[in-house]
Coordinates of C-alpha atoms in Angstrom, one line a residue:
X1 CA 170.3 -56.7 109.0
X2 CA 173.2 -56.2 107.1
X3 CA 176.6 -55.1 108.5
X4 CA 179.3 -53.8 106.4
X5 CA 183.0 -52.4 107.7
X6 CA 185.0 -49.3 107.4
X7 CA 188.6 -49.6 107.5
X8 CA 191.1 -46.6 107.8
X9 CA 194.1 -49.2 108.1
X10 CA 195.1 -47.7 111.5
X11 CA 199.1 -47.9 112.0
X12 CA 200.1 -48.8 115.9
X13 CA 203.4 -47.8 117.4
X14 CA 204.4 -51.6 116.8
X15 CA 203.7 -51.8 113.0
X16 CA 205.4 -50.7 110.0
X17 CA 202.8 -49.2 107.3
X18 CA 203.7 -52.8 105.7
X19 CA 202.6 -55.0 108.8
X20 CA 199.2 -52.4 109.3
X21 CA 198.5 -53.6 105.1
X22 CA 199.1 -57.4 106.1
X23 CA 196.3 -56.9 109.4
X24 CA 194.0 -55.0 106.8
X25 CA 194.1 -58.0 104.4
X26 CA 192.7 -60.5 107.7
X27 CA 190.3 -58.2 108.4
X28 CA 188.9 -58.5 104.8
X29 CA 189.3 -61.9 104.5
X30 CA 187.6 -62.6 107.8
X31 CA 184.5 -59.7 106.6
X32 CA 184.6 -61.7 103.6
X33 CA 184.4 -64.7 105.5
X34 CA 181.6 -64.0 108.1
X35 CA 179.4 -62.4 105.6
X36 CA 179.8 -58.8 106.0
X37 CA 177.6 -56.8 102.9
X38 CA 180.7 -54.5 102.0
X39 CA 184.2 -53.1 103.1
X40 CA 185.0 -49.7 102.9
X41 CA 188.5 -48.0 103.1
X42 CA 189.5 -44.1 103.7
X43 CA 191.8 -41.6 102.5
X44 CA 193.6 -39.7 105.0
X45 CA 196.9 -38.1 104.2
X46 CA 200.3 -37.3 106.5
X47 CA 199.0 -39.0 109.6
X48 CA 201.2 -41.2 111.2
X49 CA 198.3 -43.1 112.5
X50 CA 196.3 -44.1 109.4
X51 CA 197.6 -46.1 106.0
X52 CA 194.8 -45.3 103.8
X53 CA 195.9 -42.8 101.7
X54 CA 194.7 -44.4 98.5
X55 CA 191.3 -46.1 98.5
X56 CA 192.2 -47.2 94.8
X57 CA 195.4 -48.9 95.2
X58 CA 194.5 -50.8 98.5
X59 CA 191.0 -52.1 96.9
X60 CA 192.8 -53.4 94.0
X61 CA 195.0 -55.1 96.6
X62 CA 191.8 -56.4 98.9
X63 CA 189.9 -57.2 95.3
X64 CA 192.9 -60.1 94.8
X65 CA 192.0 -61.5 98.2
X66 CA 188.6 -61.4 98.8
X67 CA 186.2 -63.4 97.3
X68 CA 182.7 -61.9 97.2
X69 CA 182.3 -58.8 99.2
X70 CA 181.8 -55.3 97.7
X71 CA 184.7 -53.1 98.1
X72 CA 184.4 -49.7 98.2
X73 CA 185.8 -46.1 99.3
X74 CA 185.0 -44.4 102.3
X75 CA 185.5 -42.3 100.6
X76 CA 187.4 -40.7 97.8
X77 CA 188.2 -36.9 98.4
X78 CA 187.3 -35.5 95.2
X79 CA 188.4 -32.1 95.1
X80 CA 192.0 -33.8 96.0
X81 CA 191.9 -35.2 92.4
X82 CA 191.2 -34.9 88.5
X83 CA 187.5 -35.9 88.1
X84 CA 188.7 -38.6 85.1
X85 CA 191.4 -39.7 87.2
X86 CA 188.9 -41.1 89.7
X87 CA 186.8 -42.0 87.2
X88 CA 189.2 -44.7 85.6
X89 CA 190.4 -45.8 88.8
X90 CA 187.0 -46.9 89.6
X91 CA 186.1 -47.7 86.3
X92 CA 189.4 -50.8 85.8
X93 CA 188.5 -51.8 89.6
X94 CA 184.9 -52.5 88.2
X95 CA 186.0 -54.1 85.3
X96 CA 188.7 -56.8 87.4
X97 CA 186.0 -57.4 90.2
X98 CA 182.4 -56.7 88.6
X99 CA 179.7 -56.4 90.5
X100 CA 182.0 -55.6 93.5
X101 CA 182.9 -52.2 93.6
X102 CA 181.3 -49.3 95.6
X103 CA 182.5 -45.5 94.6
X104 CA 181.8 -43.2 97.7
X105 CA 183.2 -39.7 97.3
X106 CA 183.5 -36.9 99.4
X107 CA 184.3 -33.5 99.7
X108 CA 186.6 -32.8 102.6
X109 CA 190.2 -32.8 102.3
X110 CA 191.2 -35.8 104.6
X111 CA 194.4 -33.8 105.5
X112 CA 195.2 -30.7 106.3
X113 CA 195.5 -27.2 104.1
X114 CA 199.4 -27.7 102.8
X115 CA 199.3 -31.5 101.9
X116 CA 195.8 -30.9 100.1
X117 CA 197.6 -28.4 98.3
X118 CA 200.7 -30.9 97.4
X119 CA 197.9 -33.6 96.1
X120 CA 196.8 -30.6 93.9
X121 CA 200.1 -29.7 92.5
X122 CA 202.2 -26.8 94.4
X123 CA 202.2 -24.9 91.1
X124 CA 199.5 -21.9 90.9
X125 CA 197.4 -23.9 93.4
X126 CA 196.6 -21.0 95.6
X127 CA 194.0 -21.2 98.4
X128 CA 191.5 -19.4 96.1
X129 CA 192.2 -22.2 93.7
X130 CA 191.2 -25.0 96.6
X131 CA 188.4 -23.0 97.0
X132 CA 187.2 -23.2 93.7
X133 CA 187.8 -26.9 93.7
X134 CA 185.2 -27.3 96.4
X135 CA 182.9 -25.1 95.0
X136 CA 182.6 -27.3 92.0
X137 CA 182.6 -30.4 93.4
X138 CA 178.5 -30.8 92.7
X139 CA 179.6 -30.4 88.8
X140 CA 182.9 -32.8 89.5
X141 CA 180.5 -35.4 91.0
X142 CA 178.5 -35.2 88.0
X143 CA 181.5 -35.7 85.5
X144 CA 182.9 -38.6 87.5
X145 CA 179.3 -41.0 87.2
X146 CA 179.4 -39.7 83.3
X147 CA 182.7 -40.8 82.6
X148 CA 182.2 -43.9 84.2
X149 CA 179.3 -45.1 82.0
X150 CA 178.9 -46.0 78.5
X151 CA 178.0 -42.5 77.4
X152 CA 180.9 -40.5 78.8
X153 CA 180.6 -36.8 79.3
X154 CA 181.0 -34.2 76.1
X155 CA 184.4 -31.5 76.7
X156 CA 183.4 -28.7 74.5
X157 CA 186.1 -28.4 71.9
X158 CA 186.0 -26.2 69.5
X159 CA 185.3 -27.3 65.7
X160 CA 184.7 -31.6 67.1
X161 CA 182.3 -33.7 69.2
X162 CA 184.8 -34.5 72.1
X163 CA 183.5 -37.4 74.3
X164 CA 185.8 -38.7 77.5
X165 CA 185.1 -42.3 78.7
X166 CA 186.9 -43.8 81.9
X167 CA 187.4 -47.1 80.1
X168 CA 187.1 -47.9 76.1
X169 CA 184.3 -50.3 76.7
X170 CA 181.7 -50.0 80.3
X171 CA 180.1 -53.3 80.7
X172 CA 179.3 -52.3 84.6
X173 CA 179.4 -49.2 86.8
X174 CA 180.7 -49.1 89.9
X175 CA 177.7 -48.2 92.9
X176 CA 178.1 -43.8 93.2
X177 CA 177.7 -43.1 97.0
X178 CA 177.8 -39.6 98.5
X179 CA 179.3 -39.5 101.6
X180 CA 178.9 -36.6 104.0
X181 CA 179.3 -35.0 107.8
X182 CA 176.8 -32.1 107.4
X183 CA 173.8 -31.2 106.0
X184 CA 175.2 -29.8 102.7
X185 CA 175.7 -33.5 101.7
X186 CA 172.2 -34.2 102.7
X187 CA 170.9 -31.6 100.3
X188 CA 173.1 -32.7 97.3
X189 CA 172.4 -36.5 97.8
X190 CA 168.4 -35.7 97.9
X191 CA 168.5 -33.7 94.9
X192 CA 171.2 -35.5 92.6
X193 CA 169.1 -39.3 93.8
X194 CA 172.7 -40.7 95.0
X195 CA 172.9 -43.3 97.8
X196 CA 174.2 -41.7 101.0
X197 CA 176.0 -42.1 103.9
X198 CA 176.5 -39.7 106.7
X199 CA 180.1 -40.2 109.0
X200 CA 178.0 -41.0 112.6
X201 CA 181.2 -42.6 113.3
X202 CA 183.3 -39.4 113.2
X203 CA 181.3 -36.8 115.6
X204 CA 177.7 -38.7 116.0
X205 CA 176.2 -35.2 116.0
X206 CA 173.6 -34.3 113.3
X207 CA 173.1 -37.7 112.0
X208 CA 169.3 -37.8 112.5
X209 CA 168.5 -34.5 110.9
X210 CA 170.9 -35.0 107.8
X211 CA 169.0 -38.6 107.2
X212 CA 165.9 -36.8 107.6
X213 CA 166.6 -34.1 105.3
X214 CA 167.7 -36.3 102.6
X215 CA 165.0 -38.9 102.5
X216 CA 162.1 -35.3 102.6
X217 CA 164.0 -33.9 99.7
X218 CA 165.0 -37.3 97.6
X219 CA 164.3 -36.7 93.6
X220 CA 164.7 -40.4 92.4
X221 CA 166.9 -41.3 89.7
X222 CA 169.1 -43.9 87.2
X223 CA 170.6 -44.5 90.4
X224 CA 168.4 -44.7 93.3
X225 CA 164.6 -44.9 92.9
X226 CA 164.5 -44.4 96.6
X227 CA 166.8 -43.0 99.2
X228 CA 169.3 -45.5 100.3
X229 CA 171.6 -45.1 103.3
X230 CA 173.3 -46.6 106.2
X231 CA 174.4 -45.8 109.6
X232 CA 178.4 -45.9 110.3
X233 CA 179.7 -46.2 114.5
X234 CA 183.0 -47.1 115.8
X235 CA 182.8 -50.5 117.3
X236 CA 184.9 -52.6 120.2
X237 CA 183.4 -56.1 121.2
X238 CA 184.9 -58.3 123.5
X239 CA 184.3 -60.9 126.3
X240 CA 183.7 -58.4 128.7
X241 CA 182.6 -54.8 129.0
X242 CA 185.7 -53.6 130.4
X243 CA 188.0 -55.4 127.8
X244 CA 186.0 -53.7 125.0
X245 CA 186.4 -50.3 126.4
X246 CA 190.6 -50.7 127.5
X247 CA 190.9 -52.3 123.7
X248 CA 188.9 -49.1 122.4
X249 CA 190.8 -46.2 124.6
X250 CA 193.7 -46.1 122.3
X251 CA 191.1 -44.9 119.3
X252 CA 189.5 -43.0 121.8
X253 CA 192.9 -41.0 122.9
X254 CA 194.0 -40.4 119.2
X255 CA 190.8 -39.2 118.4
X256 CA 190.5 -35.9 121.2
X257 CA 194.0 -35.0 120.2
X258 CA 193.0 -35.2 116.8
X259 CA 190.4 -32.7 117.7
X260 CA 192.0 -30.5 120.0
X261 CA 194.7 -29.9 117.6
X262 CA 197.6 -31.8 118.7
X263 CA 200.0 -33.5 116.5
X264 CA 199.2 -37.5 115.8
X265 CA 201.6 -40.3 116.2
X266 CA 200.7 -43.8 115.6
X267 CA 198.3 -45.4 117.0
X268 CA 198.7 -46.4 120.9
X269 CA 199.1 -49.7 122.5
X270 CA 196.4 -50.5 125.2
X271 CA 199.5 -50.1 127.8
X272 CA 200.5 -46.8 126.2
X273 CA 196.9 -45.5 126.0
X274 CA 196.7 -46.1 129.9
X275 CA 199.6 -43.7 130.7
X276 CA 198.7 -41.4 128.3
X277 CA 198.0 -37.6 129.9
X278 CA 195.1 -36.0 128.7
X279 CA 193.7 -32.6 129.2
X280 CA 190.3 -31.7 130.5
X281 CA 188.5 -31.2 127.2
X282 CA 190.4 -34.6 125.9
X283 CA 189.1 -36.2 128.9
X284 CA 185.4 -34.8 127.9
X285 CA 186.0 -36.0 123.9
X286 CA 187.1 -39.6 125.1
X287 CA 183.9 -40.0 127.3
X288 CA 181.7 -38.8 124.6
X289 CA 183.3 -40.7 122.1
X290 CA 183.1 -44.0 124.1
X291 CA 179.2 -42.9 125.1
X292 CA 178.4 -43.2 120.8
X293 CA 180.0 -46.1 120.5
X294 CA 179.4 -50.1 119.9
X295 CA 181.1 -51.2 122.6
X296 CA 180.5 -53.9 125.3
X297 CA 180.4 -58.0 125.3
X298 CA 178.6 -59.7 121.9
X299 CA 175.0 -59.6 123.4
X300 CA 175.4 -56.0 124.4
X301 CA 177.4 -54.4 121.5
X302 CA 174.1 -56.6 119.2
X303 CA 171.7 -54.7 120.9
X304 CA 173.5 -51.1 120.7
X305 CA 173.6 -51.9 117.0
X306 CA 170.1 -53.1 116.8
X307 CA 169.3 -50.0 118.8
X308 CA 171.1 -47.6 116.0
X309 CA 169.3 -49.4 113.3
X310 CA 166.3 -48.7 114.8
X311 CA 166.6 -45.0 116.0
X312 CA 168.1 -44.2 112.3
X313 CA 165.8 -46.3 110.5
X314 CA 168.3 -48.2 108.2
X315 CA 168.9 -52.0 107.9
X316 CA 172.7 -51.5 107.3
X317 CA 175.2 -50.5 109.9
X318 CA 178.8 -50.4 109.1
X319 CA 181.2 -50.9 111.7
X320 CA 184.7 -49.4 112.1
X321 CA 186.4 -51.7 114.1
X322 CA 188.9 -49.4 115.9
X323 CA 190.2 -52.2 118.9
X324 CA 194.0 -51.6 119.3
X325 CA 196.0 -54.5 121.0
X326 CA 198.5 -55.3 124.0
X327 CA 202.1 -55.2 123.8
X328 CA 203.6 -58.6 122.5
X329 CA 200.9 -59.0 119.8
X330 CA 201.9 -59.7 116.5
X331 CA 202.0 -56.7 114.4
X332 CA 200.8 -58.0 111.3
X333 CA 197.4 -58.8 112.7
X334 CA 194.5 -57.1 114.7
X335 CA 192.9 -59.5 116.7
X336 CA 190.7 -57.1 118.5
X337 CA 189.5 -55.9 115.6
X338 CA 189.1 -59.4 113.9
X339 CA 186.9 -60.6 116.9
X340 CA 185.0 -57.7 117.0
X341 CA 183.7 -58.6 113.6
X342 CA 183.4 -62.3 114.6
X343 CA 181.1 -61.7 117.9
X344 CA 179.1 -59.0 116.1
X345 CA 178.6 -61.6 112.9
X346 CA 177.4 -64.3 115.8
X347 CA 174.8 -62.1 117.1
X348 CA 173.4 -60.6 114.3
X349 CA 174.3 -62.1 110.5

């Protein structure tokens, strides 16, 4: 089995953004040393608890401080960006770290509507224009793929045959993946013959149906001769199950607030999470999140990972290590997240 890592670069209440980035470097280096396959960072905006706002910037930072890991976006939210800008950023990453770059692309905004408008520029960008960007997503996806290739993409210019390339000389290309949390993405990935990842860690609903649709409808392409997919899951592993659950509680509380529309702050410490007051709906969301996560002792967690891989017929599992810390922890470290990777690697790698 292959193991990989998803990192949202959480910012705890005891951390600055600089601290959280330092902790992410340590986590990526831990994954690199232990033999994890890939390390992906997300794109979210205007969220106090998340520092992952610009995947290509973070990936360039991590590429300079790791040796072997495949580094990628989980993912770039394409409607927020011009396709050429995305293609150029990841083509340059591939040139700097050849054979190590994944470009995971998603359709969701990764933020609230106001922030989404600001990302695209305020002038003339009303809700109808934003909707059009989402509607054009399949074409934009094709453009990114073509511009990163040696062939480029042709642009209709009167009286001239004009071609756009992401780099002057594309020697290699990042591996392109389509990410999703709905059947729309499963249908699209299958039709375009793309590797596909369903965001199981986010809701845990619809995963089996989406993967089945993808496999049934898959059309071979230059990028994949057969369906290629893996599973994402939240995880917290410790010496005892109670310890693993306590370290996961801050993340569970944060997700419950997010899903019920409450304002978010920085990720809580364990002591703060214990004292938090949640309403009944939020308590149910916490229980649901705990039930679908990988959580427990190393042996328990390894069994859960194996069961998930068997259930969804995948040979790679991407771990989102969500453990927080107790008060007094060095701010530029994330020992619970690092130990989650270390303990799983001992059992599974």
